[in-house]
PDB file of C-alpha atoms in Angstrom:
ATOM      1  CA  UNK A   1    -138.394 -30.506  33.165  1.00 41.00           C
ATOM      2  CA  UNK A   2    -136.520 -33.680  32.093  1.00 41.00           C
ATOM      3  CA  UNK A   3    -132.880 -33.493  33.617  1.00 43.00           C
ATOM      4  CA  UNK A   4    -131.310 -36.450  32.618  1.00 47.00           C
ATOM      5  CA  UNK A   5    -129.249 -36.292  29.716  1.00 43.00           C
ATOM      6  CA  UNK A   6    -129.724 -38.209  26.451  1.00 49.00           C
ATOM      7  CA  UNK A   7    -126.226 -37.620  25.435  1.00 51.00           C
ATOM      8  CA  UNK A   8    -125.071 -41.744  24.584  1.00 53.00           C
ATOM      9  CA  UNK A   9    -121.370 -40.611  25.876  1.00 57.00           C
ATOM     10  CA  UNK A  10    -122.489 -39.554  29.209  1.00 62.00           C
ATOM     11  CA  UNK A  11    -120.737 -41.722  32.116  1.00 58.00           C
ATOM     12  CA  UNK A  12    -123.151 -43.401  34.351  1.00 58.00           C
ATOM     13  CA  UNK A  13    -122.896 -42.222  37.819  1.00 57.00           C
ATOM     14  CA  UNK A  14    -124.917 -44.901  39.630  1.00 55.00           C
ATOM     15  CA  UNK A  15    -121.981 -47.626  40.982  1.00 57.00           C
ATOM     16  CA  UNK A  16    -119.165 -45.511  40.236  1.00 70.00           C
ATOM     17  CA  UNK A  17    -117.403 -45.012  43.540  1.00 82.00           C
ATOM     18  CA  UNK A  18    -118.541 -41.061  43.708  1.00 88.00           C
ATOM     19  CA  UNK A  19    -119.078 -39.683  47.024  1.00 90.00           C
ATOM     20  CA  UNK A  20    -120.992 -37.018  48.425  1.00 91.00           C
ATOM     21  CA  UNK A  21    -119.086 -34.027  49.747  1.00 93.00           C
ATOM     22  CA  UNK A  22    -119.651 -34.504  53.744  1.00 94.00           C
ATOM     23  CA  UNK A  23    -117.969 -37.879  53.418  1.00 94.00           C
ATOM     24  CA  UNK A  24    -115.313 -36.388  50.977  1.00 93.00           C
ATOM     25  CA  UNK A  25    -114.699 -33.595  53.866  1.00 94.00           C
ATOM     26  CA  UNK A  26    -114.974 -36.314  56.845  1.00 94.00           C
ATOM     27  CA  UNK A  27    -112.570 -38.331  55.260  1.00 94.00           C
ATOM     28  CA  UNK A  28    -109.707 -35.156  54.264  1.00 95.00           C
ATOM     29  CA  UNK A  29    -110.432 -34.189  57.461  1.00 95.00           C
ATOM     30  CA  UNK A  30    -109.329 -37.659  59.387  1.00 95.00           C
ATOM     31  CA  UNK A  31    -106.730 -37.674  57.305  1.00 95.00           C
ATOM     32  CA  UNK A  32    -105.340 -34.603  58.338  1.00 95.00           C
ATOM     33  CA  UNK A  33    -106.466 -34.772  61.805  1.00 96.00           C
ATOM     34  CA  UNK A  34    -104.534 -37.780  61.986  1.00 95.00           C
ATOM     35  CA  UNK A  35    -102.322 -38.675  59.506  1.00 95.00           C
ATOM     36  CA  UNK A  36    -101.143 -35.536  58.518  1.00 95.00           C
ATOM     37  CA  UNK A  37    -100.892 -34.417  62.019  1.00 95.00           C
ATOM     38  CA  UNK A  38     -98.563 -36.954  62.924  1.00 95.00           C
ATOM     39  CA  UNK A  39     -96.507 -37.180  60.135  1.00 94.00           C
ATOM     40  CA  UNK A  40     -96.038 -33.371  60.199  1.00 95.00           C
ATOM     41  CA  UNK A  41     -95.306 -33.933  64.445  1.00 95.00           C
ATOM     42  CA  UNK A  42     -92.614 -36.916  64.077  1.00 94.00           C
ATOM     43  CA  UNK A  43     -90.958 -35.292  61.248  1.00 93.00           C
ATOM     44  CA  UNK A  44     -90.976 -32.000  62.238  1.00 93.00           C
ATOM     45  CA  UNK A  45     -91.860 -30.537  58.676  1.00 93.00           C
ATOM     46  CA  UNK A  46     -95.128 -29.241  56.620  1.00 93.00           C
ATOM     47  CA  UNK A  47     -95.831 -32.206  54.476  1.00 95.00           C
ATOM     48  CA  UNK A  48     -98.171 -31.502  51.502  1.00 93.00           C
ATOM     49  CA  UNK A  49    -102.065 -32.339  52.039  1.00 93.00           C
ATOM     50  CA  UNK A  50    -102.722 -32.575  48.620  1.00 93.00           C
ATOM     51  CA  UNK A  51    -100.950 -33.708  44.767  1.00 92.00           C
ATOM     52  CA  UNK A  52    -102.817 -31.712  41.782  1.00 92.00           C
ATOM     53  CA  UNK A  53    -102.599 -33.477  38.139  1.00 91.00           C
ATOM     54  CA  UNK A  54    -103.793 -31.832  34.928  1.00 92.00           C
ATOM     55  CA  UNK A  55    -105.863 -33.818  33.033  1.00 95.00           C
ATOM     56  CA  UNK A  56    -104.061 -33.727  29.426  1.00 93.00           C
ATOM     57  CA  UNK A  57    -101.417 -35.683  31.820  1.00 91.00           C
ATOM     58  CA  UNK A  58    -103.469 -37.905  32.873  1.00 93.00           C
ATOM     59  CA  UNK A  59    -105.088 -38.554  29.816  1.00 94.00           C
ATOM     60  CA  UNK A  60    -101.902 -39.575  28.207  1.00 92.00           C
ATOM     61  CA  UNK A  61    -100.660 -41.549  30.854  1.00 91.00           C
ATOM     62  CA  UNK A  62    -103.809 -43.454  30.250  1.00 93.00           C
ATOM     63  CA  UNK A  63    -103.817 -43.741  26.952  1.00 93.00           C
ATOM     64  CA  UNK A  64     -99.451 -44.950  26.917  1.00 90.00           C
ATOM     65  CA  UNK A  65    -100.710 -47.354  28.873  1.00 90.00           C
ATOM     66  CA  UNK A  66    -103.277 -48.846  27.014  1.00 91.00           C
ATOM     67  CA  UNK A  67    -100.575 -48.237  23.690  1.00 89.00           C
ATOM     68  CA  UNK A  68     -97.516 -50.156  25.627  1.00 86.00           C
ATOM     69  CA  UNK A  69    -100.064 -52.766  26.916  1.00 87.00           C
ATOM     70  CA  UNK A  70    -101.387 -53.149  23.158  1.00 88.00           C
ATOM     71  CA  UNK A  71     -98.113 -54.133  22.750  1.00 85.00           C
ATOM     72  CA  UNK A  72     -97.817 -56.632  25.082  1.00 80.00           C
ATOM     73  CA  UNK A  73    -100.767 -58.360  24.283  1.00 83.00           C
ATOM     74  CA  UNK A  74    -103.178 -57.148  21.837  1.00 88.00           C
ATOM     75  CA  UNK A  75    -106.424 -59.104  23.480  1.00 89.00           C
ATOM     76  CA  UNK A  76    -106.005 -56.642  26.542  1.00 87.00           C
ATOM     77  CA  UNK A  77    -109.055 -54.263  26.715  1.00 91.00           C
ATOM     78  CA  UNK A  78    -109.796 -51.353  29.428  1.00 91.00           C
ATOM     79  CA  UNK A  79    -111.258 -53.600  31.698  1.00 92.00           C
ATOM     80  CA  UNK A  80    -107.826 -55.783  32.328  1.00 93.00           C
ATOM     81  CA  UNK A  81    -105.671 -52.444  32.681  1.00 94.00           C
ATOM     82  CA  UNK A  82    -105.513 -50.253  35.694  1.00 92.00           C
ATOM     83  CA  UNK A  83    -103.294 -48.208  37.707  1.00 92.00           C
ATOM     84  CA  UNK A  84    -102.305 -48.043  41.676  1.00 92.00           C
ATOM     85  CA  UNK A  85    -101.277 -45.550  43.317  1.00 92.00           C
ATOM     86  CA  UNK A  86     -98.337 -46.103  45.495  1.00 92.00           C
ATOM     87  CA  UNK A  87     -97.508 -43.304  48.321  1.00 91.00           C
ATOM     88  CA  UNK A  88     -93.760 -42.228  48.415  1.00 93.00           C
ATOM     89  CA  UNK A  89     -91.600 -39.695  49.837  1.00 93.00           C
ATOM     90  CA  UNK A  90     -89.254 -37.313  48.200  1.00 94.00           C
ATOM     91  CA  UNK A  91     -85.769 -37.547  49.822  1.00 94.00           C
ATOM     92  CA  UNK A  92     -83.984 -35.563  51.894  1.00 94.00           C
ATOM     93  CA  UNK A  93     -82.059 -32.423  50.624  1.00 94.00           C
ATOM     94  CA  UNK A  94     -78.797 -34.024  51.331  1.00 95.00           C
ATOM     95  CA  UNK A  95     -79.720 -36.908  48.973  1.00 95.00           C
ATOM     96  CA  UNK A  96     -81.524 -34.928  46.390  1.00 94.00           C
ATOM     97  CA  UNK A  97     -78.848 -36.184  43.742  1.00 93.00           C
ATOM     98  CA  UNK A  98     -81.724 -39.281  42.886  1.00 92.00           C
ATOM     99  CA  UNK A  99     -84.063 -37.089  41.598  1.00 92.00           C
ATOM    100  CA  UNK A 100     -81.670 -35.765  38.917  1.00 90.00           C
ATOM    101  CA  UNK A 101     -83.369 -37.862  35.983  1.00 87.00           C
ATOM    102  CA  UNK A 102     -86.830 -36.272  37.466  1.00 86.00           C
ATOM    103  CA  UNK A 103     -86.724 -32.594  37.988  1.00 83.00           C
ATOM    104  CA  UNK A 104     -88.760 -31.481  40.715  1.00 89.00           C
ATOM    105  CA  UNK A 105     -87.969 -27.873  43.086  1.00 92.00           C
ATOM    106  CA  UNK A 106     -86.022 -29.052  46.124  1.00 93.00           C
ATOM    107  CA  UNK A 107     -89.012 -27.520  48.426  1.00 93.00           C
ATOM    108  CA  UNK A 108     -90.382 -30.917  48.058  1.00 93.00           C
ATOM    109  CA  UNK A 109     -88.201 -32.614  49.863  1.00 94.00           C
ATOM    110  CA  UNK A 110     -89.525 -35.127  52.351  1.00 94.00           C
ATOM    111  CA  UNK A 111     -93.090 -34.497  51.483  1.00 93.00           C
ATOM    112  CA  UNK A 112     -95.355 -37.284  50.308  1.00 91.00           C
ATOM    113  CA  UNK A 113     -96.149 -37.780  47.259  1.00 92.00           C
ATOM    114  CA  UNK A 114     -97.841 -40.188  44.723  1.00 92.00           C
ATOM    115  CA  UNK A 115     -96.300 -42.330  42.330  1.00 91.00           C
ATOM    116  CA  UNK A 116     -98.899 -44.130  39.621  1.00 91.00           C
ATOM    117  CA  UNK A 117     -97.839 -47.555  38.470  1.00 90.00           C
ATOM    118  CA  UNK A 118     -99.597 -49.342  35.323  1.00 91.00           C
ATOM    119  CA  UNK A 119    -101.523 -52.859  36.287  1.00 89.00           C
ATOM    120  CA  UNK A 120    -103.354 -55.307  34.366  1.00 89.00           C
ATOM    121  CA  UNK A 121    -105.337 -58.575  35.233  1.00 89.00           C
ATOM    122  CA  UNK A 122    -103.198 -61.485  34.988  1.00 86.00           C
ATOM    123  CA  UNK A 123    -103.848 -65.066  36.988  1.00 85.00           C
ATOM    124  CA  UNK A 124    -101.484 -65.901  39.886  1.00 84.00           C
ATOM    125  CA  UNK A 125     -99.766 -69.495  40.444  1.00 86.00           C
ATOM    126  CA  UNK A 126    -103.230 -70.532  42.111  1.00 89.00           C
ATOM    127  CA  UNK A 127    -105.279 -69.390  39.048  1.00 88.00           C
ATOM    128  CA  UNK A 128    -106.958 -66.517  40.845  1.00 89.00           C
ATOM    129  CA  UNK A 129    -107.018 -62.976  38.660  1.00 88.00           C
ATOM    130  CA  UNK A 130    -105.867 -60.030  40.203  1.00 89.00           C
ATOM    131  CA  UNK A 131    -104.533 -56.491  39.644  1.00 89.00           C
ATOM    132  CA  UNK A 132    -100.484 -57.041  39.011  1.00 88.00           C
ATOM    133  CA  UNK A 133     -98.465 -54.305  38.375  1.00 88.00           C
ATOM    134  CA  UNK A 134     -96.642 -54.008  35.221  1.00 80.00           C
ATOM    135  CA  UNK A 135     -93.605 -52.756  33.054  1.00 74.00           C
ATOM    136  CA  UNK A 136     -94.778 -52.924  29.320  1.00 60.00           C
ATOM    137  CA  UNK A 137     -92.051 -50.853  28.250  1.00 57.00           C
ATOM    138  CA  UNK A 138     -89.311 -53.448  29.252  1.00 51.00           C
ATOM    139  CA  UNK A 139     -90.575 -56.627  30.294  1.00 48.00           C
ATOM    140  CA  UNK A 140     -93.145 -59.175  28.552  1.00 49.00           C
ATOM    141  CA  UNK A 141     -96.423 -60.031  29.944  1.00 48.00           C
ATOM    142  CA  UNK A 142     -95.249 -63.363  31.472  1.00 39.00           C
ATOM    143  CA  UNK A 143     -92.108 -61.975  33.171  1.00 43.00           C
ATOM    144  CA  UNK A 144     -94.125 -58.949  34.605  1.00 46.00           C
ATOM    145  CA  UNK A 145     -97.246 -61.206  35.743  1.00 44.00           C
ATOM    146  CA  UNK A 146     -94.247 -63.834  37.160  1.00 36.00           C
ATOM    147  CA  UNK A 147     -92.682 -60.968  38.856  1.00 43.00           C
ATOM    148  CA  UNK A 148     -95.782 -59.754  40.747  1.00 42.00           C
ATOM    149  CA  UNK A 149     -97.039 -63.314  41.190  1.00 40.00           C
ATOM    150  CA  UNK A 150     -93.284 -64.334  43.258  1.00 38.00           C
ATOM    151  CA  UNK A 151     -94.282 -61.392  45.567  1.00 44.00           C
ATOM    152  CA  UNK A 152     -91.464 -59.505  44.013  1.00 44.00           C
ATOM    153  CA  UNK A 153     -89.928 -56.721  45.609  1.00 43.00           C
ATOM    154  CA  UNK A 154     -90.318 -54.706  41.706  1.00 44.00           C
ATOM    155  CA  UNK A 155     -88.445 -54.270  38.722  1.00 43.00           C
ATOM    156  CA  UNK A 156     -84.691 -55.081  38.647  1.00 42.00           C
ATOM    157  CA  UNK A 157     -83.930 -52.338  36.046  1.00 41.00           C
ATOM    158  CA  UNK A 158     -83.264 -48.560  36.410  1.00 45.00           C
ATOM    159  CA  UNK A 159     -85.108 -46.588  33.813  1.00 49.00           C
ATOM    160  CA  UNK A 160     -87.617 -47.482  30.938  1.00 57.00           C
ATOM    161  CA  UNK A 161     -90.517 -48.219  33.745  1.00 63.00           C
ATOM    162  CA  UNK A 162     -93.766 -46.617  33.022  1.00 71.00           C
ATOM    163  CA  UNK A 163     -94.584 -44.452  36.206  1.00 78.00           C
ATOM    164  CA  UNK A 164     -95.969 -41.421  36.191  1.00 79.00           C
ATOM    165  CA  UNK A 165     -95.730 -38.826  39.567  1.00 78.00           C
ATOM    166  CA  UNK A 166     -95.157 -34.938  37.830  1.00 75.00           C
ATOM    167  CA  UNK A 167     -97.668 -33.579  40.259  1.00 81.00           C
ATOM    168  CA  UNK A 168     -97.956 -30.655  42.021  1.00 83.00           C
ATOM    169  CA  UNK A 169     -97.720 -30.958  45.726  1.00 83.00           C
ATOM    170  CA  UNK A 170     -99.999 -28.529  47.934  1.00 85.00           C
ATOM    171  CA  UNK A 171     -97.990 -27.019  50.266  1.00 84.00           C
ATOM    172  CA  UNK A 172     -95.309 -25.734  49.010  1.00 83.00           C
ATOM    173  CA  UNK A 173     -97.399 -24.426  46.047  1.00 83.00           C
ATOM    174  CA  UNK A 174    -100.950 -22.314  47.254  1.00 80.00           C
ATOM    175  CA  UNK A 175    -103.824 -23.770  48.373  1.00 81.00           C
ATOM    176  CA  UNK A 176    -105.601 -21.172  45.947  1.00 76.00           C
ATOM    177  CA  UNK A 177    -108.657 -23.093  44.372  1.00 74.00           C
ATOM    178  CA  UNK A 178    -108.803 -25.970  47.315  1.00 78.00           C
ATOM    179  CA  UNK A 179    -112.515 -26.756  48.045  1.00 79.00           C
ATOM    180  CA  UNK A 180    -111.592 -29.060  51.183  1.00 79.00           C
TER     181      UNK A 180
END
């Protein structure tokens, strides 16, 4: 029985970066061995182990990027867009005032999180491409690439970015559904 597919839109999975699910469990397991360990140890809390995103969320994120970066520059295609993933921490309950313009519960306070930031390929002062990070929504390409380029320490401005982090941190919420 032939079990490859002959559907065109299938994704090739040769060379994609997937991983087989002993390394996937070696590596969660480090993490939390170590990482976790100590970060729930020095701070004395129960930081989350995991950040769940649905995929109509991601899927738009995606595609405002590719919309804003249109924008930008029209001759941008996938392959010049991207998008890093920065770790961050939720403040402490006594500062919780800074997350008023993004409503999460309060039981995530000091847990880690993830914060996704648009990039696209843009050539440093040397010439060499990389992966900067951008701000279509308020900057133009050369002052975002210039920005990155300088070493910058980000964005000046307090609103308008294009950042995405409306996860779902596990704990507090269940590990119901966790495979690792």
């Amino acid at each position: 029985m032939n079990t490859e597919s002959t559907n065109e839109n299938d994704l090739p999975r040769s060379g994609s970066g997937l991983m087989s699910n002993e390394l996937i469990k070696t590596l969660i397991e480090n993490y939390r061995t170590n990482h976790l360990s100590a970060i729930n140890d020095s701070l004395g809390i129960k930081d989350a182990h995991s950040i769940w995103f649905d995929l109509p969320k991601l899927k738009n994120f995606i595609a405002l990027i590719e919309q804003e970066a249109a924008k930008v520059n029209p001759r941008y295609t996938q392959e010049d867009l991207g998008i890093r993933f920065y770790y961050a921490a939720y403040p402490k309950i006594d500062n919780w005032d800074i997350m008023n313009t993004h409503p999460v519960p309060q039981e995530y306070s000091e847990k880690h999180t993830l914060v996704m930031i648009p990039t696209m390929k843009g050539k440093n002062a040397e010439g060499e491409l990389h992966d900067f990070d951008f701000n279509p929504i308020q900057s133009d390409e050369s002052r975002s690439i210039a920005m990155a380029a300088r070493g910058g320490s980000g964005p000046s401005y307090d609103d308008g970015n294009l950042g995405e982090n409306s996860g779902t941190l596990v704990p507090p919420s269940p590990i119901i559904g966790e495979a690792y």
